[in-house]
């Protein structure tokens, strides 16, 4: 039996009896289900704008909107539980976790981001313990973390070479070909699954890309890898946001390119939900 399936997490609010009877994986009270308007249950998420305020600057190119980790945290964790994000970026997940009174660990390869996240966290109102680790999430050694037992994992990897995040060869946006990128993703996934509790959720946020006029369906390819690890696919959400930093002010150019090359302008990304 794998080590993770033997482990009962000390961070859980549940007693061992409750754990075996059926885990409660959020703080929602279903007797009050009509009151939870902010929780999205449709598979199409259309956001007209990024949620701002507090320490959510939105400046990091390639970040996701805070609404995404927020939805996942509210739906799949209880207060005081632990969230891991192996591609922390600008720390959006950690900031939402703090606001919502969860604990979190983020891993990020870019050293300068680590300091920035810590600064943002120090200014963010909220609760919990939050750690930012500098390292390569493909490397199992990086997962010798200050905390080792998580109830939610949020993975927002580079969409391969769509945005180059650094010059570091370990940066997944620098991996030389699609096969190597998918192998890199698999390594991060396996490292993450070792610290994710059974019965809990993993959320993958990813978009497709064009390469040489051809769609590379990163969403489907990575989703397939997770399913092959034995996780249950619980939801495929298509998310749209109008205010896309990369494409803002360039709409006409993109439309011209689309018409000229017989392609379509990406407006969506996937938020894919799995249960371990
Ligand atoms: C799509 S961004 C994540 C953005 C994040 N969700 C946010 O809202 O700011 C992907 C991040 O993964 C980081 N990264 C790339 N390769 C990595 C690796 N091997 N280990 C850890 N982080 C990596 C990049 O530096 C980048 O910040």
Coordinates of C-alpha atoms and ligand atoms in Angstrom, one line a residue:
X1 CA 0.0 0.0 0.0
X2 CA 1.3 3.5 -0.8
X3 CA 2.5 5.6 2.1
X4 CA -0.1 8.3 1.4
X5 CA -3.0 5.9 1.7
X6 CA -1.9 4.9 5.2
X7 CA -1.6 8.4 6.5
X8 CA -4.3 10.2 8.5
X9 CA -3.6 13.9 8.4
X10 CA -3.0 15.6 11.7
X11 CA -4.1 18.9 10.2
X12 CA -7.6 17.6 9.5
X13 CA -10.4 18.9 11.7
X14 CA -11.9 15.4 11.5
X15 CA -11.6 12.6 14.0
X16 CA -10.5 9.3 12.6
X17 CA -14.1 8.0 13.0
X18 CA -15.4 10.9 10.9
X19 CA -12.6 10.4 8.4
X20 CA -13.7 6.8 7.7
X21 CA -17.5 7.6 7.8
X22 CA -17.1 10.0 4.9
X23 CA -15.0 13.2 4.8
X24 CA -16.5 16.6 4.9
X25 CA -14.4 18.5 2.5
X26 CA -15.7 22.0 2.9
X27 CA -17.4 24.3 5.4
X28 CA -20.6 24.6 3.3
X29 CA -23.8 23.9 5.3
X30 CA -26.2 22.2 2.8
X31 CA -29.2 23.2 4.9
X32 CA -28.3 26.8 3.8
X33 CA -27.5 25.9 0.2
X34 CA -29.6 28.6 -1.3
X35 CA -27.4 31.2 0.3
X36 CA -24.2 30.3 -1.5
X37 CA -24.6 32.5 -4.5
X38 CA -20.9 33.2 -4.9
X39 CA -20.1 29.5 -5.4
X40 CA -20.2 28.5 -9.1
X41 CA -21.7 25.2 -10.0
X42 CA -21.9 25.6 -13.8
X43 CA -19.2 24.4 -16.2
X44 CA -18.9 27.7 -17.9
X45 CA -17.2 30.5 -15.9
X46 CA -17.5 33.9 -17.5
X47 CA -15.7 36.6 -15.6
X48 CA -15.9 40.2 -16.9
X49 CA -13.0 41.3 -14.8
X50 CA -10.3 40.3 -12.4
X51 CA -11.2 40.7 -8.7
X52 CA -8.9 43.3 -7.2
X53 CA -8.3 45.0 -3.9
X54 CA -6.4 43.8 -0.9
X55 CA -3.0 42.6 -2.2
X56 CA -4.3 41.3 -5.5
X57 CA -2.3 43.4 -7.9
X58 CA -2.7 41.3 -11.0
X59 CA 0.7 42.6 -12.3
X60 CA 2.3 39.2 -12.9
X61 CA 2.1 38.2 -16.6
X62 CA 0.7 34.7 -16.6
X63 CA -1.1 34.8 -13.3
X64 CA -4.6 33.6 -12.9
X65 CA -7.5 35.5 -11.5
X66 CA -8.1 35.2 -7.8
X67 CA -11.6 33.9 -8.4
X68 CA -10.2 30.6 -9.5
X69 CA -8.3 29.6 -6.3
X70 CA -11.1 31.2 -4.3
X71 CA -13.8 28.9 -5.9
X72 CA -11.6 25.8 -5.4
X73 CA -10.7 26.7 -1.8
X74 CA -14.3 27.4 -0.7
X75 CA -15.6 24.2 -2.4
X76 CA -12.8 21.7 -1.5
X77 CA -11.3 22.8 1.8
X78 CA -12.3 23.5 5.4
X79 CA -10.9 26.3 7.5
X80 CA -7.4 25.5 8.8
X81 CA -6.8 22.9 6.1
X82 CA -3.7 23.0 3.8
X83 CA -3.5 24.0 0.1
X84 CA -0.4 23.4 -2.1
X85 CA 0.5 25.3 -5.3
X86 CA 3.6 24.0 -7.0
X87 CA 3.6 26.8 -9.5
X88 CA 3.0 29.7 -7.1
X89 CA 3.9 32.5 -9.6
X90 CA 2.9 35.7 -7.9
X91 CA 1.2 33.9 -5.0
X92 CA -2.5 34.3 -6.0
X93 CA -3.4 30.9 -4.4
X94 CA -1.5 31.7 -1.1
X95 CA -3.1 35.1 -0.9
X96 CA -6.7 33.7 -1.3
X97 CA -5.8 30.9 1.1
X98 CA -4.8 33.5 3.7
X99 CA -7.9 35.6 3.2
X100 CA -10.1 32.5 3.6
X101 CA -8.3 31.3 6.7
X102 CA -6.6 28.2 5.2
X103 CA -2.9 27.3 5.4
X104 CA -0.8 27.1 2.3
X105 CA 2.5 26.2 0.7
X106 CA 3.7 27.6 -2.6
X107 CA 6.7 26.5 -4.7
X108 CA 8.2 28.8 -7.2
X109 CA 11.3 28.6 -9.4
X110 CA 11.8 32.3 -9.8
X111 CA 13.7 33.5 -6.7
X112 CA 12.5 37.1 -7.0
X113 CA 8.9 35.9 -6.8
X114 CA 9.4 34.2 -3.5
X115 CA 10.4 37.4 -1.8
X116 CA 7.5 39.3 -3.5
X117 CA 5.0 36.7 -2.4
X118 CA 6.2 36.9 1.2
X119 CA 5.8 40.7 1.1
X120 CA 2.3 40.4 -0.3
X121 CA 1.4 37.8 2.3
X122 CA 2.6 40.0 5.1
X123 CA 0.2 42.8 3.9
X124 CA -2.7 40.4 3.3
X125 CA -5.3 40.3 6.0
X126 CA -6.3 36.8 7.0
X127 CA -5.2 33.8 8.9
X128 CA -3.2 30.6 8.8
X129 CA 0.4 29.6 8.2
X130 CA 1.9 30.3 4.7
X131 CA 5.2 29.2 3.3
X132 CA 6.9 30.0 0.0
X133 CA 9.5 27.6 -1.1
X134 CA 12.1 28.4 -3.8
X135 CA 12.7 25.4 -6.0
X136 CA 12.0 23.2 -8.9
X137 CA 8.7 21.3 -8.6
X138 CA 9.8 18.6 -11.0
X139 CA 12.4 17.6 -8.4
X140 CA 11.1 15.3 -5.6
X141 CA 13.6 16.9 -3.1
X142 CA 11.7 20.2 -3.4
X143 CA 8.8 18.5 -1.7
X144 CA 10.6 18.1 1.5
X145 CA 8.3 20.8 2.7
X146 CA 7.6 22.5 6.0
X147 CA 4.3 20.8 5.8
X148 CA 3.6 17.5 4.1
X149 CA -0.1 16.7 4.2
X150 CA -2.4 18.7 1.9
X151 CA -6.2 18.7 1.4
X152 CA -6.2 20.6 -1.9
X153 CA -3.6 21.0 -4.7
X154 CA -3.9 23.8 -7.3
X155 CA -1.6 23.4 -10.4
X156 CA -1.3 26.2 -12.8
X157 CA 1.8 25.3 -14.9
X158 CA 3.2 27.3 -17.7
X159 CA 1.3 26.6 -20.9
X160 CA 4.6 25.2 -22.2
X161 CA 6.2 28.0 -24.2
X162 CA 3.3 30.4 -24.4
X163 CA 5.0 32.7 -21.9
X164 CA 8.7 32.3 -21.1
X165 CA 8.9 32.9 -17.3
X166 CA 12.7 32.8 -17.0
X167 CA 16.0 31.7 -18.6
X168 CA 16.3 28.8 -16.2
X169 CA 16.4 25.4 -18.1
X170 CA 14.3 23.9 -15.2
X171 CA 11.5 26.4 -16.0
X172 CA 8.8 24.3 -17.7
X173 CA 8.3 27.1 -20.2
X174 CA 11.8 26.4 -21.5
X175 CA 11.4 22.7 -21.9
X176 CA 12.6 21.9 -25.5
X177 CA 9.6 19.9 -26.9
X178 CA 6.1 18.9 -26.1
X179 CA 7.1 15.4 -24.9
X180 CA 9.6 16.8 -22.4
X181 CA 7.0 19.3 -21.2
X182 CA 4.5 16.6 -20.6
X183 CA 7.1 14.5 -18.8
X184 CA 7.9 17.5 -16.7
X185 CA 4.2 18.0 -15.9
X186 CA 4.0 14.3 -14.9
X187 CA 6.9 14.7 -12.5
X188 CA 5.3 17.7 -10.7
X189 CA 2.0 15.8 -10.6
X190 CA 3.6 12.7 -9.0
X191 CA 5.4 14.8 -6.5
X192 CA 2.1 16.6 -5.6
X193 CA 0.1 13.4 -5.4
X194 CA 2.5 12.1 -2.8
X195 CA 1.5 14.9 -0.4
X196 CA -2.2 15.1 -1.3
X197 CA -4.6 13.3 1.0
X198 CA -6.8 10.5 -0.5
X199 CA -10.3 11.6 -1.3
X200 CA -9.3 15.2 -1.8
X201 CA -9.1 17.4 -4.8
X202 CA -6.5 18.5 -7.4
X203 CA -7.3 21.4 -9.6
X204 CA -5.5 21.9 -12.9
X205 CA -5.7 25.3 -14.6
X206 CA -4.3 25.3 -18.2
X207 CA -4.9 26.6 -21.7
X208 CA -4.2 25.3 -25.1
X209 CA -1.6 26.9 -27.4
X210 CA -0.9 27.3 -31.1
X211 CA 2.4 26.1 -32.4
X212 CA 3.2 26.7 -36.0
X213 CA -0.5 27.2 -36.9
X214 CA -1.5 24.0 -35.2
X215 CA -3.4 23.6 -31.9
X216 CA -1.5 21.8 -29.2
X217 CA -4.3 20.7 -26.8
X218 CA -2.4 21.0 -23.6
X219 CA -5.6 20.9 -21.6
X220 CA -6.6 17.5 -23.0
X221 CA -3.0 16.1 -22.9
X222 CA -2.4 17.0 -19.3
X223 CA -5.9 16.0 -18.2
X224 CA -5.3 12.6 -19.7
X225 CA -2.0 12.2 -17.7
X226 CA -3.9 13.0 -14.4
X227 CA -6.7 10.5 -15.3
X228 CA -4.1 7.8 -16.0
X229 CA -2.8 8.2 -12.5
X230 CA -6.1 6.9 -11.3
X231 CA -7.8 10.2 -10.2
X232 CA -11.5 10.6 -10.8
X233 CA -12.4 13.4 -13.2
X234 CA -15.0 15.5 -11.4
X235 CA -15.4 18.6 -13.6
X236 CA -14.2 20.3 -16.7
X237 CA -14.9 24.0 -16.5
X238 CA -14.3 26.4 -19.4
X239 CA -13.3 29.8 -18.2
X240 CA -13.4 33.0 -20.2
X241 CA -12.1 36.3 -19.3
X242 CA -12.5 39.4 -21.4
X243 CA -9.7 41.3 -19.8
X244 CA -6.7 39.3 -21.1
X245 CA -3.5 41.2 -20.6
X246 CA -1.7 39.6 -23.5
X247 CA -4.4 40.3 -26.0
X248 CA -5.7 43.6 -24.7
X249 CA -5.3 46.4 -27.3
X250 CA -4.3 43.8 -29.9
X251 CA -7.8 42.5 -30.7
X252 CA -7.9 43.7 -34.3
X253 CA -4.5 42.2 -35.0
X254 CA -5.5 38.8 -33.6
X255 CA -8.7 38.9 -35.6
X256 CA -6.8 39.6 -38.8
X257 CA -4.4 36.7 -38.0
X258 CA -7.4 34.4 -37.3
X259 CA -9.1 35.2 -40.6
X260 CA -5.8 35.0 -42.5
X261 CA -4.7 31.6 -41.1
X262 CA -8.0 29.8 -40.6
X263 CA -7.5 29.7 -36.8
X264 CA -9.5 30.9 -33.7
X265 CA -8.5 33.3 -31.0
X266 CA -8.2 31.6 -27.7
X267 CA -10.6 33.1 -25.2
X268 CA -10.9 30.2 -22.8
X269 CA -8.8 28.2 -20.4
X270 CA -9.7 25.0 -18.5
X271 CA -10.2 24.6 -14.8
X272 CA -10.2 20.8 -14.4
X273 CA -11.2 19.2 -11.1
X274 CA -10.0 15.7 -10.0
X275 CA -10.5 13.7 -6.9
X276 CA -7.7 11.5 -5.6
Ligands
LIG1 C1 1.3 30.1 -15.1 S1 2.4 30.7 -13.9 C2 1.5 30.5 -12.4 C3 0.9 31.8 -12.0 C4 0.1 31.8 -10.7 N1 -1.0 31.0 -10.7 C5 -0.3 33.2 -10.3 O1 -1.5 33.5 -10.2 O2 0.6 34.1 -10.1 C6 3.6 29.4 -13.8 C7 4.7 29.6 -12.8 O3 5.5 28.4 -12.7 C8 6.8 28.7 -12.5 N2 7.6 27.6 -12.9 C9 8.0 27.1 -14.1 N3 8.7 26.0 -14.0 C10 8.7 25.7 -12.7 C11 9.3 24.6 -12.0 N4 10.0 23.6 -12.6 N5 9.1 24.5 -10.7 C12 8.5 25.5 -10.0 N6 7.9 26.6 -10.6 C13 8.0 26.7 -12.0 C14 7.0 30.0 -13.4 O4 8.1 30.7 -12.9 C15 5.7 30.7 -13.2 O5 5.7 31.6 -12.2

